[in-house]
Short mmCIF file of C-alpha atoms and ligand atoms in Angstrom, two decimals:
data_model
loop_
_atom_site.label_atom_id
_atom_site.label_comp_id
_atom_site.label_asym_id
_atom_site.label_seq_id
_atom_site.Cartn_x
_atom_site.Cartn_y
_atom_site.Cartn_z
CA UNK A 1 -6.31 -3.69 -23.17
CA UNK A 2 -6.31 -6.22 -20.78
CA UNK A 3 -8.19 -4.44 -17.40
CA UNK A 4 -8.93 -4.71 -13.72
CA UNK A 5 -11.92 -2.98 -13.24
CA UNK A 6 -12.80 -2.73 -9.35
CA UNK A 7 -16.50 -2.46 -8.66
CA UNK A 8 -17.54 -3.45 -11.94
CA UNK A 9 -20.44 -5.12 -10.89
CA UNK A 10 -22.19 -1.51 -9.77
CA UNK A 11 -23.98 0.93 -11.83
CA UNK A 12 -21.35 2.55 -13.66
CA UNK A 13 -18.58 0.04 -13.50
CA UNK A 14 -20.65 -3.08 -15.45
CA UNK A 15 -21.71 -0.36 -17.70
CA UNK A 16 -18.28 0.43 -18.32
CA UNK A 17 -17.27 -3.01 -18.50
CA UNK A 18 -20.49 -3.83 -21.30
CA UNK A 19 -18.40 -1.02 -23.58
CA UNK A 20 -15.37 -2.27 -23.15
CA UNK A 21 -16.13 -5.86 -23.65
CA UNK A 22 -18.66 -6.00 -26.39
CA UNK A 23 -17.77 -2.63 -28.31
CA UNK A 24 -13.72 -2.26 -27.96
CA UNK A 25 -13.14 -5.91 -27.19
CA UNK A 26 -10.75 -5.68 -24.04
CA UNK A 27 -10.46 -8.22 -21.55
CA UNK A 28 -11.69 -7.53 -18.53
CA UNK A 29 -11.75 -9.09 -14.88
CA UNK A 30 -14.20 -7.16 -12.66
CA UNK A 31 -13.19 -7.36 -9.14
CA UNK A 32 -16.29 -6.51 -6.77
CA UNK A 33 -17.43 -7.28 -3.37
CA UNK A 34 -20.83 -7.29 -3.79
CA UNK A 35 -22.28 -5.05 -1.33
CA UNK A 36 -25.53 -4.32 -1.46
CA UNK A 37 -25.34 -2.18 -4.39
CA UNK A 38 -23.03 -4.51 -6.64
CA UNK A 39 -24.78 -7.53 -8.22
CA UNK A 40 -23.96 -9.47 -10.54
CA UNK A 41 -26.98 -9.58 -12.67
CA UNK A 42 -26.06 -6.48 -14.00
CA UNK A 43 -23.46 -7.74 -15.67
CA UNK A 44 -25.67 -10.66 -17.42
CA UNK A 45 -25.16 -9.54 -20.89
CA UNK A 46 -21.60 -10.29 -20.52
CA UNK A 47 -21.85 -13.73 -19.05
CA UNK A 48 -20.04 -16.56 -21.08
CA UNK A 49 -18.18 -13.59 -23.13
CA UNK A 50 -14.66 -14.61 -24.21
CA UNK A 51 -12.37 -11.84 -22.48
CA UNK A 52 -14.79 -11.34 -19.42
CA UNK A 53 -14.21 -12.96 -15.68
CA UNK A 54 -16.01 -11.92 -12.54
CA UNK A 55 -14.11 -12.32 -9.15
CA UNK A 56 -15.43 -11.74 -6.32
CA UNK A 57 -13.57 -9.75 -3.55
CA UNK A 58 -12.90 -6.76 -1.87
CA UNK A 59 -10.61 -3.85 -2.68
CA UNK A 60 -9.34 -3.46 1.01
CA UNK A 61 -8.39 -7.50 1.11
CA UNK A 62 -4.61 -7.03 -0.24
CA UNK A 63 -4.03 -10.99 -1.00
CA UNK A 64 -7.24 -11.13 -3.71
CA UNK A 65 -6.28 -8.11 -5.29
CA UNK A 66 -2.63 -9.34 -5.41
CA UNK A 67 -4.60 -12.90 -6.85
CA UNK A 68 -7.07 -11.00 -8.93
CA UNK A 69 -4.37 -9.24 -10.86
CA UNK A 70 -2.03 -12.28 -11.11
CA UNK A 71 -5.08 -14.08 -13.11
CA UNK A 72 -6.39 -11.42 -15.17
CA UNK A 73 -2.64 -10.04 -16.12
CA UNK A 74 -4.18 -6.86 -15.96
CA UNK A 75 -2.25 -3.77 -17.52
CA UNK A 76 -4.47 -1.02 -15.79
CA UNK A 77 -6.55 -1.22 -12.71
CA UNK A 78 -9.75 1.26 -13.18
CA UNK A 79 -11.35 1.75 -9.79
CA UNK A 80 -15.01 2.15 -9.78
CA UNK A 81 -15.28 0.44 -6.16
CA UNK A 82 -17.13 2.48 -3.50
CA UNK A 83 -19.79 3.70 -1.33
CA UNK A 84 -21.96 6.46 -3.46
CA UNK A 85 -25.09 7.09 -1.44
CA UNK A 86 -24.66 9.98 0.06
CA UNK A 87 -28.02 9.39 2.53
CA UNK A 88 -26.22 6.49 3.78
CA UNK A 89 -22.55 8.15 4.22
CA UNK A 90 -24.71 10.37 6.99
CA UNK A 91 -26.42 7.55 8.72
CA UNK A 92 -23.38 4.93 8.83
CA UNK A 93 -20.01 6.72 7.62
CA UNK A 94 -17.68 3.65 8.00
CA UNK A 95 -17.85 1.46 5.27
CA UNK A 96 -17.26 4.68 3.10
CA UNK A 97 -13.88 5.59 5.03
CA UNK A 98 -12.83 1.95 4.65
CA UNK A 99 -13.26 1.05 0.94
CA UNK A 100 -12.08 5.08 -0.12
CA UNK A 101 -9.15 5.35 2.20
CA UNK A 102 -8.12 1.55 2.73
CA UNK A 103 -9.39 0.30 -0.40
CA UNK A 104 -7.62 2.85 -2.89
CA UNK A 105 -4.33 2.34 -0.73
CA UNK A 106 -4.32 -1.16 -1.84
CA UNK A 107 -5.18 -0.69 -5.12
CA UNK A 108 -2.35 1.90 -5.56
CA UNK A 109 -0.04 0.26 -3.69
CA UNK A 110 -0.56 -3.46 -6.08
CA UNK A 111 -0.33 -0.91 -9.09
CA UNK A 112 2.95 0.33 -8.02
CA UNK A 113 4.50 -3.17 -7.02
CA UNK A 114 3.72 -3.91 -10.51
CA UNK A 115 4.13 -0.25 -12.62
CA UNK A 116 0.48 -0.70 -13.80
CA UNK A 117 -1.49 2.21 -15.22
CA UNK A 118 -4.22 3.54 -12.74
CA UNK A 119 -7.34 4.86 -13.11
CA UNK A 120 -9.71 6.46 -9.98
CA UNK A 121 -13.38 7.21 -10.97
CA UNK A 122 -14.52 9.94 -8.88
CA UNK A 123 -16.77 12.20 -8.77
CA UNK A 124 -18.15 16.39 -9.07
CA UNK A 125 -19.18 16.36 -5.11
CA UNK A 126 -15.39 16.45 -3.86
CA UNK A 127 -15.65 19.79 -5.31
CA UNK A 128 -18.67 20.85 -3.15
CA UNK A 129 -21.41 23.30 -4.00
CA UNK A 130 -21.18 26.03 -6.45
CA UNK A 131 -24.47 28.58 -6.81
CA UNK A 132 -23.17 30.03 -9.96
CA UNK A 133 -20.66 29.08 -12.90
CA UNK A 134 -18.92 25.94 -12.85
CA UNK A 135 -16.05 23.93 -11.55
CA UNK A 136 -12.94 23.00 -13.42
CA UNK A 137 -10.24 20.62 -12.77
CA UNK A 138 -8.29 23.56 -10.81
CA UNK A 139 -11.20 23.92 -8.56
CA UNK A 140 -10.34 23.58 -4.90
CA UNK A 141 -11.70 20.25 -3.65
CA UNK A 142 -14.54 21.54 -0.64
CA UNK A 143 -16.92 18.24 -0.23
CA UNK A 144 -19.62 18.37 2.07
CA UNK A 145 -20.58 15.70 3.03
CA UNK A 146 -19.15 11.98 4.67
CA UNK A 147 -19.48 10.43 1.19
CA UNK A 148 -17.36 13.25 -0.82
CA UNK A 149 -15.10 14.13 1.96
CA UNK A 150 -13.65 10.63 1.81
CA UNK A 151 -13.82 10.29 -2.52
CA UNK A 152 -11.64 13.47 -2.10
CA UNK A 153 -9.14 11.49 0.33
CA UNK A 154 -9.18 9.22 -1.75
CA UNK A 155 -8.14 11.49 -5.31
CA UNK A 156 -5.30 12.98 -3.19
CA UNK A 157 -4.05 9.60 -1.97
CA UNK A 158 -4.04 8.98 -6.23
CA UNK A 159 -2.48 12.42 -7.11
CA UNK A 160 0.11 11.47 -4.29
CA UNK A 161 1.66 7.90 -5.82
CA UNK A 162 1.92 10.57 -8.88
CA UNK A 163 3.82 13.15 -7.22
CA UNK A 164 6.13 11.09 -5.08
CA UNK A 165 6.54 7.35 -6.85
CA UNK A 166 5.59 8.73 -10.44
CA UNK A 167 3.03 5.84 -10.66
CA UNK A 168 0.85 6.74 -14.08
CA UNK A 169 -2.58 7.69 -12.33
CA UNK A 170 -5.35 9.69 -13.73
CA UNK A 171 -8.42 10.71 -11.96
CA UNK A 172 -11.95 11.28 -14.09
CA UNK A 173 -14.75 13.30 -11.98
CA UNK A 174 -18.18 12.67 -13.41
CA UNK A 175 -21.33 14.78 -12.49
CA UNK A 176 -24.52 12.72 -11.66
CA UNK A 177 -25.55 9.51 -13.74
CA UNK A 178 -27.94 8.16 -14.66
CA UNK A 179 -29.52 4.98 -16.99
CA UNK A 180 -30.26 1.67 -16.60
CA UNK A 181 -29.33 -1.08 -13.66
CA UNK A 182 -29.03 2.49 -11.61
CA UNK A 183 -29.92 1.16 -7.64
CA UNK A 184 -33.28 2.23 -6.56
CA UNK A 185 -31.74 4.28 -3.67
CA UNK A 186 -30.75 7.52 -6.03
CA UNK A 187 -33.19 9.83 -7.21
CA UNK A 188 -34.19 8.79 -10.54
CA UNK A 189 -34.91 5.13 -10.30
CA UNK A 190 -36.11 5.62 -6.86
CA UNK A 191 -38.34 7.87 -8.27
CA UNK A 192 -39.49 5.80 -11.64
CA UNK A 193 -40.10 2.74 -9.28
CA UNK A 194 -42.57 4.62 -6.33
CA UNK A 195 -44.34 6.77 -9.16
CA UNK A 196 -45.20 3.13 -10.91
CA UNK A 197 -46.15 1.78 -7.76
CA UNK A 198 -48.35 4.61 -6.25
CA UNK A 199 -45.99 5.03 -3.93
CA UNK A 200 -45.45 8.80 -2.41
CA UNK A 201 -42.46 10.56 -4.69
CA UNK A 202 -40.37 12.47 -1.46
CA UNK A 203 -38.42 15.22 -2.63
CA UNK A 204 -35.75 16.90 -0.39
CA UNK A 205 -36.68 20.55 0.85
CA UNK A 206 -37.71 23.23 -2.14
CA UNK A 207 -36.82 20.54 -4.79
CA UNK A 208 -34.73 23.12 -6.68
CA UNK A 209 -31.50 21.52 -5.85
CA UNK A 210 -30.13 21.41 -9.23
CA UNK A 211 -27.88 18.19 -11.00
CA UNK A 212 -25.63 18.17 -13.95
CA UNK A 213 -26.73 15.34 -15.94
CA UNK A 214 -24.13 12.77 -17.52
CA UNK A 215 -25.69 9.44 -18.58
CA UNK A 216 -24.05 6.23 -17.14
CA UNK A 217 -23.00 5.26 -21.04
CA UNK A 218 -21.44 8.75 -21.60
CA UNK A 219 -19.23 8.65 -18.42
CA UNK A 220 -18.09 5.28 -19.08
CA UNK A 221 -17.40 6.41 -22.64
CA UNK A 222 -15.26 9.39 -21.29
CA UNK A 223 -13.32 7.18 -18.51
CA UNK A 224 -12.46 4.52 -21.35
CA UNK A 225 -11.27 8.27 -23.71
CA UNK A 226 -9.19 9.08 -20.36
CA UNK A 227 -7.67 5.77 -19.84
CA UNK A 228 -6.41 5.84 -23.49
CA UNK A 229 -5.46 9.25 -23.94
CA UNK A 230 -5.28 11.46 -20.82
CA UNK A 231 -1.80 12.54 -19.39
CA UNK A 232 -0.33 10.71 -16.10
CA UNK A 233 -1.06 12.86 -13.15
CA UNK A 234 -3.90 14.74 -14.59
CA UNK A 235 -7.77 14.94 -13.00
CA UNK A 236 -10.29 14.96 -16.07
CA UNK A 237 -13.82 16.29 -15.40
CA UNK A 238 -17.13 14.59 -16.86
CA UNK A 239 -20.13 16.54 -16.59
CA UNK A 240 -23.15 16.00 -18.77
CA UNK A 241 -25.28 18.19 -21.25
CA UNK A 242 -27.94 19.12 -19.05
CA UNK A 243 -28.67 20.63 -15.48
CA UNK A 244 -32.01 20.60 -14.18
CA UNK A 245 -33.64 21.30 -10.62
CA UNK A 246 -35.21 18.07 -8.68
CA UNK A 247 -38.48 19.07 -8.70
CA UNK A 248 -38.75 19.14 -12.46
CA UNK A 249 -36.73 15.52 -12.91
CA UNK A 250 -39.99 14.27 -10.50
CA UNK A 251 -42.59 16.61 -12.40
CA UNK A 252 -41.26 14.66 -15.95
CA UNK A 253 -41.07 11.80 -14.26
CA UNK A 254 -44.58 11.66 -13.35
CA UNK A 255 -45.10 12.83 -16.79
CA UNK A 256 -43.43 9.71 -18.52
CA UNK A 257 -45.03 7.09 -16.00
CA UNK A 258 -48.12 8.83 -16.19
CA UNK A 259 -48.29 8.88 -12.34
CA UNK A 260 -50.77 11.07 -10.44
CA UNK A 261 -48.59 14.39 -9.54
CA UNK A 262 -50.15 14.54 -6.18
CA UNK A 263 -47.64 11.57 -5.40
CA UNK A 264 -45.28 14.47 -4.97
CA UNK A 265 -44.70 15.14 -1.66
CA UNK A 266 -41.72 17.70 -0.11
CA UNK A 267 -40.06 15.77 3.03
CA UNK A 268 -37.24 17.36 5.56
CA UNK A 269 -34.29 18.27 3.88
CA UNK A 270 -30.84 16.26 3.50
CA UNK A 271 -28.40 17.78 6.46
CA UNK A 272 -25.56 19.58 4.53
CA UNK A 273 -27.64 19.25 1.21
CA UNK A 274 -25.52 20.65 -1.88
CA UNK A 275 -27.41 23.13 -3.56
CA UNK A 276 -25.98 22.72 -7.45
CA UNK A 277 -23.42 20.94 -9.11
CA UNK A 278 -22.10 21.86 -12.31
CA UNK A 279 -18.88 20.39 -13.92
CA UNK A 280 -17.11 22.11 -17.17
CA UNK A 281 -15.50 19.26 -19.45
CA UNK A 282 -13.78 21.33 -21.62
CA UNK A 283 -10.23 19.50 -20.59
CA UNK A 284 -11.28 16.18 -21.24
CA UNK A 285 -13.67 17.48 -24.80
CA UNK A 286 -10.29 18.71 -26.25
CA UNK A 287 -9.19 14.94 -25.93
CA UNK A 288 -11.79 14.35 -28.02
CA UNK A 289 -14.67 13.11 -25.76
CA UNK A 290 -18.12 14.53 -26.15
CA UNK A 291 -21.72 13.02 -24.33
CA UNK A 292 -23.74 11.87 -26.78
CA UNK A 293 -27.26 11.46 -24.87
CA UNK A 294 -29.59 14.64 -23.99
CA UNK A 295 -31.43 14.76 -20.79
CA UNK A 296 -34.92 14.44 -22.02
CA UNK A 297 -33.99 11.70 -24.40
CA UNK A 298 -32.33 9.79 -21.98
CA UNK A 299 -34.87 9.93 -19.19
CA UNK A 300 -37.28 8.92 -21.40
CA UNK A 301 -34.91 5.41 -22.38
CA UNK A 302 -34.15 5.14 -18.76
CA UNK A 303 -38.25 5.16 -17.67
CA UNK A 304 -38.69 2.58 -20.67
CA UNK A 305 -36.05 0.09 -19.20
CA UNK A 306 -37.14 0.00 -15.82
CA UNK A 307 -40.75 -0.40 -17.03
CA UNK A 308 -39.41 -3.38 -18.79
CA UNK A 309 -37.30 -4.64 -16.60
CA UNK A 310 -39.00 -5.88 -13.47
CA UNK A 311 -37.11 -9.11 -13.39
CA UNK A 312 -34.24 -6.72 -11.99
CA UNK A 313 -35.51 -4.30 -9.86
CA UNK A 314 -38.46 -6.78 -8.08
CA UNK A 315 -36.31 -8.68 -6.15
CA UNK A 316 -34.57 -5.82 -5.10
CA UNK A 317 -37.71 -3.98 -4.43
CA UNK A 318 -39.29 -6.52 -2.35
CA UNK A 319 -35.75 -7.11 -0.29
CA UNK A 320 -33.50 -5.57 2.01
CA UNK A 321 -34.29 -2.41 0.59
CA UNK A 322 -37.77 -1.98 2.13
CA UNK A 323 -36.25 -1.89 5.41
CA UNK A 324 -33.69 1.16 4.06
CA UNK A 325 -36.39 2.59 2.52
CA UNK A 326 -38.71 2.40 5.81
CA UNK A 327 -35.26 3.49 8.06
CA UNK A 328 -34.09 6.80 5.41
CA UNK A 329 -37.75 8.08 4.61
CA UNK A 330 -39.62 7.00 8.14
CA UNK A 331 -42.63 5.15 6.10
CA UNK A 332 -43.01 1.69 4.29
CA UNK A 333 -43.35 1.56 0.63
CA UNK A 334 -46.96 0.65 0.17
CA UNK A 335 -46.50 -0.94 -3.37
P1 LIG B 1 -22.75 1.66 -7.18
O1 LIG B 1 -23.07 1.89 -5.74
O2 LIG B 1 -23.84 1.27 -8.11
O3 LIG B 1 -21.61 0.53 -7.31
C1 LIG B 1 -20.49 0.48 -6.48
C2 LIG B 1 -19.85 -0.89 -6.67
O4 LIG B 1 -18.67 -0.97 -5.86
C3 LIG B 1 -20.76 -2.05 -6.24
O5 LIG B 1 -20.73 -3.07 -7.22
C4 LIG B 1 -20.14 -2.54 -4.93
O6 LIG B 1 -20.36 -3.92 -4.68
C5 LIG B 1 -18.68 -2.22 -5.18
N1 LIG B 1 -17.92 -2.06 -3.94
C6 LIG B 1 -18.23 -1.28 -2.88
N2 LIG B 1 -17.29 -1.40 -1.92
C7 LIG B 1 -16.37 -2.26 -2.40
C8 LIG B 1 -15.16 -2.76 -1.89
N3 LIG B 1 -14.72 -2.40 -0.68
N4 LIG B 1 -14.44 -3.61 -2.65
C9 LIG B 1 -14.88 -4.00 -3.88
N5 LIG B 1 -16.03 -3.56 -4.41
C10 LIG B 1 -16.76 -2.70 -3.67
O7 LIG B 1 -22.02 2.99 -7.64
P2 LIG B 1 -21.94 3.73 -9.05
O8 LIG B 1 -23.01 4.74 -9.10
O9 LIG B 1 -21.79 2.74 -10.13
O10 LIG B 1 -20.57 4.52 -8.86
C11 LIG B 1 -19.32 3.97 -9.29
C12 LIG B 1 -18.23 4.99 -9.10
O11 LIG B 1 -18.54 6.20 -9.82
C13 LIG B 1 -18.01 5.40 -7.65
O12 LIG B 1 -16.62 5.52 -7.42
C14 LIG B 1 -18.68 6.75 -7.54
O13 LIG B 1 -18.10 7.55 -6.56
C15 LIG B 1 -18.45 7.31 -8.94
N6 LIG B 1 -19.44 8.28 -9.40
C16 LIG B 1 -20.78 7.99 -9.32
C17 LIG B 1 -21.70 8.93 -9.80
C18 LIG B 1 -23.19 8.66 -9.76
O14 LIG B 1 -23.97 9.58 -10.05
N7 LIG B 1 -23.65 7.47 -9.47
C19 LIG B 1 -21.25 10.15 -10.33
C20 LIG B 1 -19.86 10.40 -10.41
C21 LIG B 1 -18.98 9.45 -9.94
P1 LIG B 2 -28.92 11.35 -5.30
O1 LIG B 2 -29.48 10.52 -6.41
O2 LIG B 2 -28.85 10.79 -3.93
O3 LIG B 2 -27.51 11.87 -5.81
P2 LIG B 2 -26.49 12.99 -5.15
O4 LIG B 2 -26.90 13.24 -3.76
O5 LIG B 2 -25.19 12.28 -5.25
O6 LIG B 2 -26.60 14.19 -6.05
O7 LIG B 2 -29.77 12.67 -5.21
C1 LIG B 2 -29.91 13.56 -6.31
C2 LIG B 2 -30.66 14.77 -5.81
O8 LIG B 2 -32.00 14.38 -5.49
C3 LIG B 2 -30.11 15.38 -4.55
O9 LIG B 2 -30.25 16.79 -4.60
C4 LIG B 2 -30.99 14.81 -3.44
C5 LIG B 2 -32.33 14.67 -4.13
N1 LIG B 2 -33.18 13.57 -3.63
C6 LIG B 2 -34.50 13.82 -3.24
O10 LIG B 2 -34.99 14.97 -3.30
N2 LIG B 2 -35.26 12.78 -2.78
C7 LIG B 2 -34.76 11.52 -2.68
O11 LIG B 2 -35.50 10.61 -2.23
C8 LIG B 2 -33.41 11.26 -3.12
C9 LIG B 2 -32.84 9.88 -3.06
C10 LIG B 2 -32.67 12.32 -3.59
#
């Protein structure tokens, strides 16, 4: 397949586009704007790969995507491109409501000028909290906060070119990720990276907020499963294996970095904080998608790549991000 994959140089999207690349051999064009979050490092084992281009540019900018597409002859457009920390959607909405709501018009709108397949990554928090049992694609959509609120807009706007111009779209909803080039901001590799440094681990409230597990690898493996075999119009959930409560993600941190557990330290509370998340994949199993990598297993992986690879996360750590760090948690990192 010959792909557009928006926000490819983030997290999940260069993960995505490594598999695709390297173990399916599509061509892809990742299309990213390079916030903060997207870099382009993390997309160094693909450099200088035949079927791989990197173009810089924003989702919401209408005459590069029209370019982007017209170069990489793209058959689908798979839209990883967005704002995803929900800490920040409280402090400074607006980018969020601009890239989800702008940004996925455009998107749609360039796949239906040229009847191009569409896919929109998304994500469990549109369906909001749940204290017991777990969602499924006929869920009702109840996000919580600035950051889901606007990822739900943004799957109805999808479902809509569907309904009313029959565009092919489908919609996959992973639960939380995690792996390598994850940005220090989220829980895990924030964590990792303070408990190496000596730094104080803060955990939200009581800590037993509790996370369905998916990692990075296994989403990407179920959005490229959707993409090939899920049904236009359809939403396709993603959750992982395991669910576990914050505190004891920190307590194995500490564990696996052999930090000193008196790091550990319970700050105020997220506003609005979602209590549990829990997504059931049984739609998108029966296509024939399964995760293939266990909690413990792939904490464990995830603690040994960041511990060996400094040459990604130090200048990050010793950037921008201080000052973030010093604005969200009202201290400076110390190490
Ligand atoms: P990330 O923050 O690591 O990466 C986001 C990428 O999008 C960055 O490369 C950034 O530069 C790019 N981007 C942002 N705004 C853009 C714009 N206007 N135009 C073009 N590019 C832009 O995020 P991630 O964790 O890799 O998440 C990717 C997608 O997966 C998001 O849509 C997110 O909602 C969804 N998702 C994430 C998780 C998770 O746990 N991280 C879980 C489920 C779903
Ligand atoms: P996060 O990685 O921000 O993902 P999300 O909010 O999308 O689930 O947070 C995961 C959980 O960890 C969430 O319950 C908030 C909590 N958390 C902390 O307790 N301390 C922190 O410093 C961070 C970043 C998150």
């Amino acid at each position: 397949m010959r792909l557009l994959v928006c926000g490819g140089a983030g997290f999940i999207g260069s993960t995505f586009a490594r598999l695709r690349v390297l173990e399916h051999g599509d061509e892809v064009t990742v299309y990213d704007k390079l916030t903060y979050a997207g870099r382009e490092e993390n997309l160094r084992e693909l450099a200088g790969t035949p079927g791989f281009t990197f173009v810089k540019g924003a989702i919401e900018d209408e005459a590069a995507v029209d370019a982007a597409l017209e170069c990489s002859g793209a058959e689908a457009i798979v839209n990883f491109a967005a704002e995803t920390h929900v800490d920040r959607s409280i402090a400074e909405p607006d980018a969020f409501v601009r890239t989800h709501a702008l940004g996925t018009y455009v998107l749609l709108e360039a796949a239906r000028e040229r009847g191009l397949r569409y896919l929109q990554v998304s994500t469990d928090e549109v369906y909001g909290s749940i204290e017991v049992g777990t969602f499924t694609e006929q869920s009702p959509l109840a996000p919580s906060s600035p950051y889901s609120a606007t990822k739900a807009g943004a799957d109805l706007l999808v479902a809509s070119y569907f309904h009313t111009y029959g565009l092919p779209t489908v919609i996959c909803r992973g639960s939380n990720n995690y792996g390598p080039y994850q940005y220090p901001e989220k829980l895990i590799p924030l964590m990792v990276l303070n408990a190496l440094h000596g730094d104080a681990l803060p955990v939200y409230g009581d800590g037993m907020q509790v996370r369905n597990w998916i990692h990075a690898r296994d989403f990407s493996r179920a959005i490229g499963h959707v993409l090939e075999h899920g049904e236009a119009g359809e939403v396709y959930n993603a959750g992982g294996p395991d669910e576990e409560a914050n505190i004891a993600v920190v307590e194995r941190i500490v564990e696996l970095t052999g930090a000193d557990r008196a790091q550990i330290e319970h700050v105020t509370d997220r506003p609005g904080h979602d209590r549990r998340y829990s997504l059931s994949s049984e739609k998108v199993r029966a296509l024939g998608w399964e995760p293939e990598v266990r909690f413990e297993q792939g904490l464990a992986e995830t603690v040994a790549w960041y511990r060996e690879n400094e040459d990604w996360w130090g200048p990050i750590r010793s950037g921008s991000y201080r000052a973030y760090y010093e604005r969200q948690y009202g201290r400076a990192l110390q190490g």
